[in-house]
Amino acid sequence: AMEQAAAEVTPLLTAHRDDIHLDETLFRRIHAVYEARERLALLPEQNRLVEKFHREFIHHGAGLDAAGKKELRRLHTELAQLELQFGTNQLAETNAFQLVIERPEDLAGLPAGVVASAAQEAAARGLAGKWVFTTQKPSMIPFLQYSPRRDLRERLYRGYLQRCDNDNAHDNKAILARIVELRRRRALLLGYPDHAAFQLESNMAQRPQVVYDFLERVWHPGLAKAGEEAAELQRIADAEGAGIRIAPWDWWYYAEKARRDR
């Protein structure tokens, strides 16, 4: 019901926002106040409000000509539909995946509360007497954290990682490609070199290069720390004679062992 409501309301909200931001009469009044702000003796808060609204309207296409506004509306309509479909597909894939456990011995190592929740999930899915783990975080992470069954951990992790990347009705790859292209077109239409510049203008960073500079400062120390943690987890696995190389689906399991050891 919520998905159906979203499908009906999203186009209306998109058109409504465009009706506001692209209203020429409204923007003329906003622009008139903006142009006169220095001689209006505004308080700092009032001046900030005037500048904020003016920038917001420009940012959303108020300065475009009639043809540009028509194209912007078309881009916004298609983007809204695609972004809605992206989320719907992701929800469907999340709900569809289930790791079904049929033997009690495959639950070894899991806390009682986690097992009880999995039994409830199975019963809700018509699988009474079994246990179901999903890619919802409260179900998935405890399994990855405590289950010694590496093969099952991998199945669950991959089920999470590959949502909407299974070449089925809920695949999002083509949708993502189209969203990227439409965002690029919108940015160029509004006078920005790319979507990142458009998106960041009203944020603290303001420019993409500022974001990259920040990421560069944290990336290398973060990568070094992650390497130290991976080496620690590998030492635990080697000491147990696991005969594995630490993979993503092993991380929570051996991190929990490291935490207990410390």
PDB file of N, CA and C in Angstrom, residues 156-232:
ATOM      1  N   LEU A 156      24.989 -15.363   2.995  1.00  0.00           N
ATOM      2  CA  LEU A 156      24.220 -14.244   3.533  1.00  0.00           C
ATOM      3  C   LEU A 156      24.849 -12.912   3.126  1.00  0.00           C
ATOM      4  N   TYR A 157      26.157 -12.809   3.221  1.00  0.00           N
ATOM      5  CA  TYR A 157      26.836 -11.570   2.863  1.00  0.00           C
ATOM      6  C   TYR A 157      26.649 -11.244   1.387  1.00  0.00           C
ATOM      7  N   ARG A 158      26.825 -12.249   0.542  1.00  0.00           N
ATOM      8  CA  ARG A 158      26.644 -12.016  -0.889  1.00  0.00           C
ATOM      9  C   ARG A 158      25.197 -11.664  -1.214  1.00  0.00           C
ATOM     10  N   GLY A 159      24.262 -12.274  -0.496  1.00  0.00           N
ATOM     11  CA  GLY A 159      22.864 -11.924  -0.699  1.00  0.00           C
ATOM     12  C   GLY A 159      22.615 -10.452  -0.437  1.00  0.00           C
ATOM     13  N   TYR A 160      23.297  -9.924   0.571  1.00  0.00           N
ATOM     14  CA  TYR A 160      23.179  -8.486   0.894  1.00  0.00           C
ATOM     15  C   TYR A 160      23.901  -7.636  -0.149  1.00  0.00           C
ATOM     16  N   LEU A 161      25.116  -8.015  -0.474  1.00  0.00           N
ATOM     17  CA  LEU A 161      25.952  -7.191  -1.352  1.00  0.00           C
ATOM     18  C   LEU A 161      25.407  -7.122  -2.774  1.00  0.00           C
ATOM     19  N   GLN A 162      24.776  -8.190  -3.228  1.00  0.00           N
ATOM     20  CA  GLN A 162      24.358  -8.280  -4.624  1.00  0.00           C
ATOM     21  C   GLN A 162      22.885  -7.951  -4.832  1.00  0.00           C
ATOM     22  N   ARG A 163      22.261  -7.291  -3.852  1.00  0.00           N
ATOM     23  CA  ARG A 163      20.880  -6.869  -4.067  1.00  0.00           C
ATOM     24  C   ARG A 163      20.783  -5.989  -5.307  1.00  0.00           C
ATOM     25  N   CYS A 164      19.803  -6.266  -6.149  1.00  0.00           N
ATOM     26  CA  CYS A 164      19.543  -5.487  -7.371  1.00  0.00           C
ATOM     27  C   CYS A 164      20.679  -5.586  -8.379  1.00  0.00           C
ATOM     28  N   ASP A 165      21.481  -6.629  -8.272  1.00  0.00           N
ATOM     29  CA  ASP A 165      22.560  -6.877  -9.230  1.00  0.00           C
ATOM     30  C   ASP A 165      22.528  -8.351  -9.636  1.00  0.00           C
ATOM     31  N   ASN A 166      21.312  -8.840  -9.903  1.00  0.00           N
ATOM     32  CA  ASN A 166      21.133 -10.259 -10.208  1.00  0.00           C
ATOM     33  C   ASN A 166      20.500 -10.491 -11.580  1.00  0.00           C
ATOM     34  N   ASP A 167      20.502  -9.462 -12.427  1.00  0.00           N
ATOM     35  CA  ASP A 167      19.966  -9.565 -13.792  1.00  0.00           C
ATOM     36  C   ASP A 167      18.547 -10.134 -13.816  1.00  0.00           C
ATOM     37  N   ASN A 168      17.718  -9.657 -12.873  1.00  0.00           N
ATOM     38  CA  ASN A 168      16.325 -10.084 -12.837  1.00  0.00           C
ATOM     39  C   ASN A 168      15.418  -8.853 -12.937  1.00  0.00           C
ATOM     40  N   ALA A 169      14.153  -9.031 -12.607  1.00  0.00           N
ATOM     41  CA  ALA A 169      13.193  -7.926 -12.733  1.00  0.00           C
ATOM     42  C   ALA A 169      13.515  -6.757 -11.802  1.00  0.00           C
ATOM     43  N   HIS A 170      14.296  -7.019 -10.756  1.00  0.00           N
ATOM     44  CA  HIS A 170      14.617  -5.967  -9.789  1.00  0.00           C
ATOM     45  C   HIS A 170      16.046  -5.449  -9.941  1.00  0.00           C
ATOM     46  N   ASP A 171      16.660  -5.727 -11.064  1.00  0.00           N
ATOM     47  CA  ASP A 171      18.036  -5.270 -11.279  1.00  0.00           C
ATOM     48  C   ASP A 171      18.067  -3.746 -11.456  1.00  0.00           C
ATOM     49  N   ASN A 172      19.020  -3.098 -10.804  1.00  0.00           N
ATOM     50  CA  ASN A 172      19.077  -1.630 -10.809  1.00  0.00           C
ATOM     51  C   ASN A 172      20.193  -1.051 -11.672  1.00  0.00           C
ATOM     52  N   LYS A 173      20.958  -1.879 -12.364  1.00  0.00           N
ATOM     53  CA  LYS A 173      22.119  -1.342 -13.087  1.00  0.00           C
ATOM     54  C   LYS A 173      21.707  -0.346 -14.177  1.00  0.00           C
ATOM     55  N   ALA A 174      20.712  -0.713 -14.976  1.00  0.00           N
ATOM     56  CA  ALA A 174      20.274   0.191 -16.048  1.00  0.00           C
ATOM     57  C   ALA A 174      19.642   1.456 -15.456  1.00  0.00           C
ATOM     58  N   ILE A 175      18.917   1.288 -14.363  1.00  0.00           N
ATOM     59  CA  ILE A 175      18.293   2.447 -13.708  1.00  0.00           C
ATOM     60  C   ILE A 175      19.365   3.399 -13.204  1.00  0.00           C
ATOM     61  N   LEU A 176      20.416   2.849 -12.586  1.00  0.00           N
ATOM     62  CA  LEU A 176      21.509   3.694 -12.093  1.00  0.00           C
ATOM     63  C   LEU A 176      22.182   4.454 -13.234  1.00  0.00           C
ATOM     64  N   ALA A 177      22.426   3.765 -14.326  1.00  0.00           N
ATOM     65  CA  ALA A 177      23.076   4.415 -15.463  1.00  0.00           C
ATOM     66  C   ALA A 177      22.225   5.565 -15.987  1.00  0.00           C
ATOM     67  N   ARG A 178      20.918   5.347 -16.052  1.00  0.00           N
ATOM     68  CA  ARG A 178      20.024   6.391 -16.539  1.00  0.00           C
ATOM     69  C   ARG A 178      19.961   7.564 -15.560  1.00  0.00           C
ATOM     70  N   ILE A 179      19.914   7.279 -14.266  1.00  0.00           N
ATOM     71  CA  ILE A 179      19.906   8.343 -13.261  1.00  0.00           C
ATOM     72  C   ILE A 179      21.167   9.205 -13.375  1.00  0.00           C
ATOM     73  N   VAL A 180      22.310   8.560 -13.539  1.00  0.00           N
ATOM     74  CA  VAL A 180      23.573   9.301 -13.672  1.00  0.00           C
ATOM     75  C   VAL A 180      23.516  10.216 -14.894  1.00  0.00           C
ATOM     76  N   GLU A 181      23.003   9.699 -16.008  1.00  0.00           N
ATOM     77  CA  GLU A 181      22.938  10.497 -17.233  1.00  0.00           C
ATOM     78  C   GLU A 181      21.987  11.681 -17.073  1.00  0.00           C
ATOM     79  N   LEU A 182      20.822  11.448 -16.467  1.00  0.00           N
ATOM     80  CA  LEU A 182      19.863  12.542 -16.287  1.00  0.00           C
ATOM     81  C   LEU A 182      20.386  13.598 -15.317  1.00  0.00           C
ATOM     82  N   ARG A 183      21.085  13.171 -14.283  1.00  0.00           N
ATOM     83  CA  ARG A 183      21.674  14.133 -13.353  1.00  0.00           C
ATOM     84  C   ARG A 183      22.749  14.965 -14.059  1.00  0.00           C
ATOM     85  N   ARG A 184      23.503  14.332 -14.932  1.00  0.00           N
ATOM     86  CA  ARG A 184      24.520  15.079 -15.695  1.00  0.00           C
ATOM     87  C   ARG A 184      23.849  16.127 -16.574  1.00  0.00           C
ATOM     88  N   ARG A 185      22.768  15.738 -17.255  1.00  0.00           N
ATOM     89  CA  ARG A 185      22.066  16.681 -18.132  1.00  0.00           C
ATOM     90  C   ARG A 185      21.487  17.846 -17.334  1.00  0.00           C
ATOM     91  N   ARG A 186      20.925  17.558 -16.177  1.00  0.00           N
ATOM     92  CA  ARG A 186      20.364  18.623 -15.349  1.00  0.00           C
ATOM     93  C   ARG A 186      21.448  19.604 -14.918  1.00  0.00           C
ATOM     94  N   ALA A 187      22.596  19.066 -14.500  1.00  0.00           N
ATOM     95  CA  ALA A 187      23.694  19.937 -14.060  1.00  0.00           C
ATOM     96  C   ALA A 187      24.132  20.866 -15.187  1.00  0.00           C
ATOM     97  N   LEU A 188      24.300  20.317 -16.389  1.00  0.00           N
ATOM     98  CA  LEU A 188      24.720  21.136 -17.521  1.00  0.00           C
ATOM     99  C   LEU A 188      23.658  22.180 -17.860  1.00  0.00           C
ATOM    100  N   LEU A 189      22.400  21.792 -17.799  1.00  0.00           N
ATOM    101  CA  LEU A 189      21.309  22.722 -18.086  1.00  0.00           C
ATOM    102  C   LEU A 189      21.321  23.908 -17.125  1.00  0.00           C
ATOM    103  N   LEU A 190      21.675  23.653 -15.872  1.00  0.00           N
ATOM    104  CA  LEU A 190      21.668  24.691 -14.848  1.00  0.00           C
ATOM    105  C   LEU A 190      23.002  25.423 -14.735  1.00  0.00           C
ATOM    106  N   GLY A 191      23.957  25.074 -15.611  1.00  0.00           N
ATOM    107  CA  GLY A 191      25.213  25.811 -15.646  1.00  0.00           C
ATOM    108  C   GLY A 191      26.322  25.243 -14.783  1.00  0.00           C
ATOM    109  N   TYR A 192      26.204  23.995 -14.375  1.00  0.00           N
ATOM    110  CA  TYR A 192      27.242  23.357 -13.560  1.00  0.00           C
ATOM    111  C   TYR A 192      28.008  22.354 -14.415  1.00  0.00           C
ATOM    112  N   PRO A 193      29.281  22.108 -14.125  1.00  0.00           N
ATOM    113  CA  PRO A 193      30.057  21.164 -14.941  1.00  0.00           C
ATOM    114  C   PRO A 193      29.633  19.716 -14.751  1.00  0.00           C
ATOM    115  N   ASP A 194      29.082  19.393 -13.574  1.00  0.00           N
ATOM    116  CA  ASP A 194      28.674  18.017 -13.311  1.00  0.00           C
ATOM    117  C   ASP A 194      27.722  17.993 -12.119  1.00  0.00           C
ATOM    118  N   HIS A 195      27.171  16.801 -11.839  1.00  0.00           N
ATOM    119  CA  HIS A 195      26.189  16.666 -10.758  1.00  0.00           C
ATOM    120  C   HIS A 195      26.805  16.962  -9.399  1.00  0.00           C
ATOM    121  N   ALA A 196      28.069  16.589  -9.219  1.00  0.00           N
ATOM    122  CA  ALA A 196      28.717  16.835  -7.926  1.00  0.00           C
ATOM    123  C   ALA A 196      28.752  18.331  -7.615  1.00  0.00           C
ATOM    124  N   ALA A 197      29.112  19.142  -8.604  1.00  0.00           N
ATOM    125  CA  ALA A 197      29.163  20.592  -8.401  1.00  0.00           C
ATOM    126  C   ALA A 197      27.770  21.131  -8.092  1.00  0.00           C
ATOM    127  N   PHE A 198      26.767  20.626  -8.795  1.00  0.00           N
ATOM    128  CA  PHE A 198      25.382  21.042  -8.536  1.00  0.00           C
ATOM    129  C   PHE A 198      24.955  20.684  -7.128  1.00  0.00           C
ATOM    130  N   GLN A 199      25.274  19.477  -6.698  1.00  0.00           N
ATOM    131  CA  GLN A 199      24.814  18.982  -5.409  1.00  0.00           C
ATOM    132  C   GLN A 199      25.509  19.678  -4.240  1.00  0.00           C
ATOM    133  N   LEU A 200      26.768  20.041  -4.419  1.00  0.00           N
ATOM    134  CA  LEU A 200      27.569  20.540  -3.297  1.00  0.00           C
ATOM    135  C   LEU A 200      27.482  22.050  -3.097  1.00  0.00           C
ATOM    136  N   GLU A 201      26.960  22.767  -4.082  1.00  0.00           N
ATOM    137  CA  GLU A 201      27.015  24.225  -4.011  1.00  0.00           C
ATOM    138  C   GLU A 201      26.423  24.778  -2.719  1.00  0.00           C
ATOM    139  N   SER A 202      25.312  24.202  -2.276  1.00  0.00           N
ATOM    140  CA  SER A 202      24.647  24.724  -1.070  1.00  0.00           C
ATOM    141  C   SER A 202      25.068  23.989   0.197  1.00  0.00           C
ATOM    142  N   ASN A 203      26.037  23.085   0.073  1.00  0.00           N
ATOM    143  CA  ASN A 203      26.533  22.361   1.250  1.00  0.00           C
ATOM    144  C   ASN A 203      27.834  22.986   1.748  1.00  0.00           C
ATOM    145  N   MET A 204      28.309  22.495   2.890  1.00  0.00           N
ATOM    146  CA  MET A 204      29.476  23.097   3.510  1.00  0.00           C
ATOM    147  C   MET A 204      30.709  23.010   2.602  1.00  0.00           C
ATOM    148  N   ALA A 205      30.867  21.891   1.906  1.00  0.00           N
ATOM    149  CA  ALA A 205      32.058  21.711   1.070  1.00  0.00           C
ATOM    150  C   ALA A 205      32.050  22.662  -0.121  1.00  0.00           C
ATOM    151  N   GLN A 206      30.888  22.870  -0.729  1.00  0.00           N
ATOM    152  CA  GLN A 206      30.660  23.783  -1.856  1.00  0.00           C
ATOM    153  C   GLN A 206      31.249  23.302  -3.173  1.00  0.00           C
ATOM    154  N   ARG A 207      32.455  22.724  -3.154  1.00  0.00           N
ATOM    155  CA  ARG A 207      33.096  22.305  -4.401  1.00  0.00           C
ATOM    156  C   ARG A 207      33.562  20.858  -4.290  1.00  0.00           C
ATOM    157  N   PRO A 208      33.474  20.081  -5.396  1.00  0.00           N
ATOM    158  CA  PRO A 208      33.929  18.688  -5.361  1.00  0.00           C
ATOM    159  C   PRO A 208      35.374  18.530  -4.915  1.00  0.00           C
ATOM    160  N   GLN A 209      36.258  19.460  -5.314  1.00  0.00           N
ATOM    161  CA  GLN A 209      37.666  19.310  -4.962  1.00  0.00           C
ATOM    162  C   GLN A 209      37.876  19.344  -3.457  1.00  0.00           C
ATOM    163  N   VAL A 210      37.052  20.107  -2.753  1.00  0.00           N
ATOM    164  CA  VAL A 210      37.158  20.147  -1.294  1.00  0.00           C
ATOM    165  C   VAL A 210      36.860  18.763  -0.714  1.00  0.00           C
ATOM    166  N   VAL A 211      35.866  18.089  -1.286  1.00  0.00           N
ATOM    167  CA  VAL A 211      35.522  16.737  -0.833  1.00  0.00           C
ATOM    168  C   VAL A 211      36.695  15.789  -1.096  1.00  0.00           C
ATOM    169  N   TYR A 212      37.247  15.864  -2.309  1.00  0.00           N
ATOM    170  CA  TYR A 212      38.372  14.982  -2.635  1.00  0.00           C
ATOM    171  C   TYR A 212      39.571  15.241  -1.728  1.00  0.00           C
ATOM    172  N   ASP A 213      39.841  16.500  -1.449  1.00  0.00           N
ATOM    173  CA  ASP A 213      40.966  16.836  -0.568  1.00  0.00           C
ATOM    174  C   ASP A 213      40.759  16.242   0.824  1.00  0.00           C
ATOM    175  N   PHE A 214      39.521  16.342   1.321  1.00  0.00           N
ATOM    176  CA  PHE A 214      39.231  15.773   2.639  1.00  0.00           C
ATOM    177  C   PHE A 214      39.385  14.252   2.618  1.00  0.00           C
ATOM    178  N   LEU A 215      38.830  13.612   1.591  1.00  0.00           N
ATOM    179  CA  LEU A 215      38.916  12.154   1.513  1.00  0.00           C
ATOM    180  C   LEU A 215      40.368  11.682   1.422  1.00  0.00           C
ATOM    181  N   GLU A 216      41.191  12.434   0.697  1.00  0.00           N
ATOM    182  CA  GLU A 216      42.601  12.069   0.590  1.00  0.00           C
ATOM    183  C   GLU A 216      43.284  12.103   1.957  1.00  0.00           C
ATOM    184  N   ARG A 217      42.877  13.055   2.808  1.00  0.00           N
ATOM    185  CA  ARG A 217      43.501  13.166   4.128  1.00  0.00           C
ATOM    186  C   ARG A 217      43.137  11.989   5.032  1.00  0.00           C
ATOM    187  N   VAL A 218      41.941  11.446   4.863  1.00  0.00           N
ATOM    188  CA  VAL A 218      41.523  10.345   5.749  1.00  0.00           C
ATOM    189  C   VAL A 218      41.720   8.972   5.111  1.00  0.00           C
ATOM    190  N   TRP A 219      41.825   8.929   3.765  1.00  0.00           N
ATOM    191  CA  TRP A 219      41.887   7.649   3.074  1.00  0.00           C
ATOM    192  C   TRP A 219      43.130   6.848   3.454  1.00  0.00           C
ATOM    193  N   HIS A 220      44.283   7.459   3.356  1.00  0.00           N
ATOM    194  CA  HIS A 220      45.524   6.710   3.586  1.00  0.00           C
ATOM    195  C   HIS A 220      45.666   6.248   5.038  1.00  0.00           C
ATOM    196  N   PRO A 221      45.425   7.114   6.038  1.00  0.00           N
ATOM    197  CA  PRO A 221      45.452   6.605   7.420  1.00  0.00           C
ATOM    198  C   PRO A 221      44.382   5.541   7.658  1.00  0.00           C
ATOM    199  N   GLY A 222      43.194   5.722   7.070  1.00  0.00           N
ATOM    200  CA  GLY A 222      42.124   4.731   7.242  1.00  0.00           C
ATOM    201  C   GLY A 222      42.493   3.400   6.625  1.00  0.00           C
ATOM    202  N   LEU A 223      43.112   3.444   5.453  1.00  0.00           N
ATOM    203  CA  LEU A 223      43.522   2.214   4.782  1.00  0.00           C
ATOM    204  C   LEU A 223      44.599   1.491   5.586  1.00  0.00           C
ATOM    205  N   ALA A 224      45.522   2.264   6.143  1.00  0.00           N
ATOM    206  CA  ALA A 224      46.572   1.654   6.962  1.00  0.00           C
ATOM    207  C   ALA A 224      45.973   0.976   8.196  1.00  0.00           C
ATOM    208  N   LYS A 225      45.003   1.635   8.836  1.00  0.00           N
ATOM    209  CA  LYS A 225      44.361   1.057  10.018  1.00  0.00           C
ATOM    210  C   LYS A 225      43.589  -0.207   9.653  1.00  0.00           C
ATOM    211  N   ALA A 226      42.881  -0.165   8.529  1.00  0.00           N
ATOM    212  CA  ALA A 226      42.149  -1.354   8.090  1.00  0.00           C
ATOM    213  C   ALA A 226      43.105  -2.510   7.819  1.00  0.00           C
ATOM    214  N   GLY A 227      44.287  -2.193   7.277  1.00  0.00           N
ATOM    215  CA  GLY A 227      45.284  -3.239   7.032  1.00  0.00           C
ATOM    216  C   GLY A 227      45.773  -3.869   8.326  1.00  0.00           C
ATOM    217  N   GLU A 228      45.964  -3.031   9.368  1.00  0.00           N
ATOM    218  CA  GLU A 228      46.368  -3.558  10.676  1.00  0.00           C
ATOM    219  C   GLU A 228      45.298  -4.494  11.244  1.00  0.00           C
ATOM    220  N   GLU A 229      44.028  -4.070  11.121  1.00  0.00           N
ATOM    221  CA  GLU A 229      42.942  -4.894  11.644  1.00  0.00           C
ATOM    222  C   GLU A 229      42.845  -6.203  10.879  1.00  0.00           C
ATOM    223  N   ALA A 230      42.994  -6.142   9.556  1.00  0.00           N
ATOM    224  CA  ALA A 230      42.932  -7.361   8.744  1.00  0.00           C
ATOM    225  C   ALA A 230      44.047  -8.330   9.136  1.00  0.00           C
ATOM    226  N   ALA A 231      45.237  -7.789   9.397  1.00  0.00           N
ATOM    227  CA  ALA A 231      46.359  -8.646   9.790  1.00  0.00           C
ATOM    228  C   ALA A 231      46.075  -9.313  11.134  1.00  0.00           C
ATOM    229  N   GLU A 232      45.452  -8.576  12.066  1.00  0.00           N
ATOM    230  CA  GLU A 232      45.115  -9.151  13.361  1.00  0.00           C
ATOM    231  C   GLU A 232      44.096 -10.285  13.209  1.00  0.00           C
TER     232      GLU A 232
END
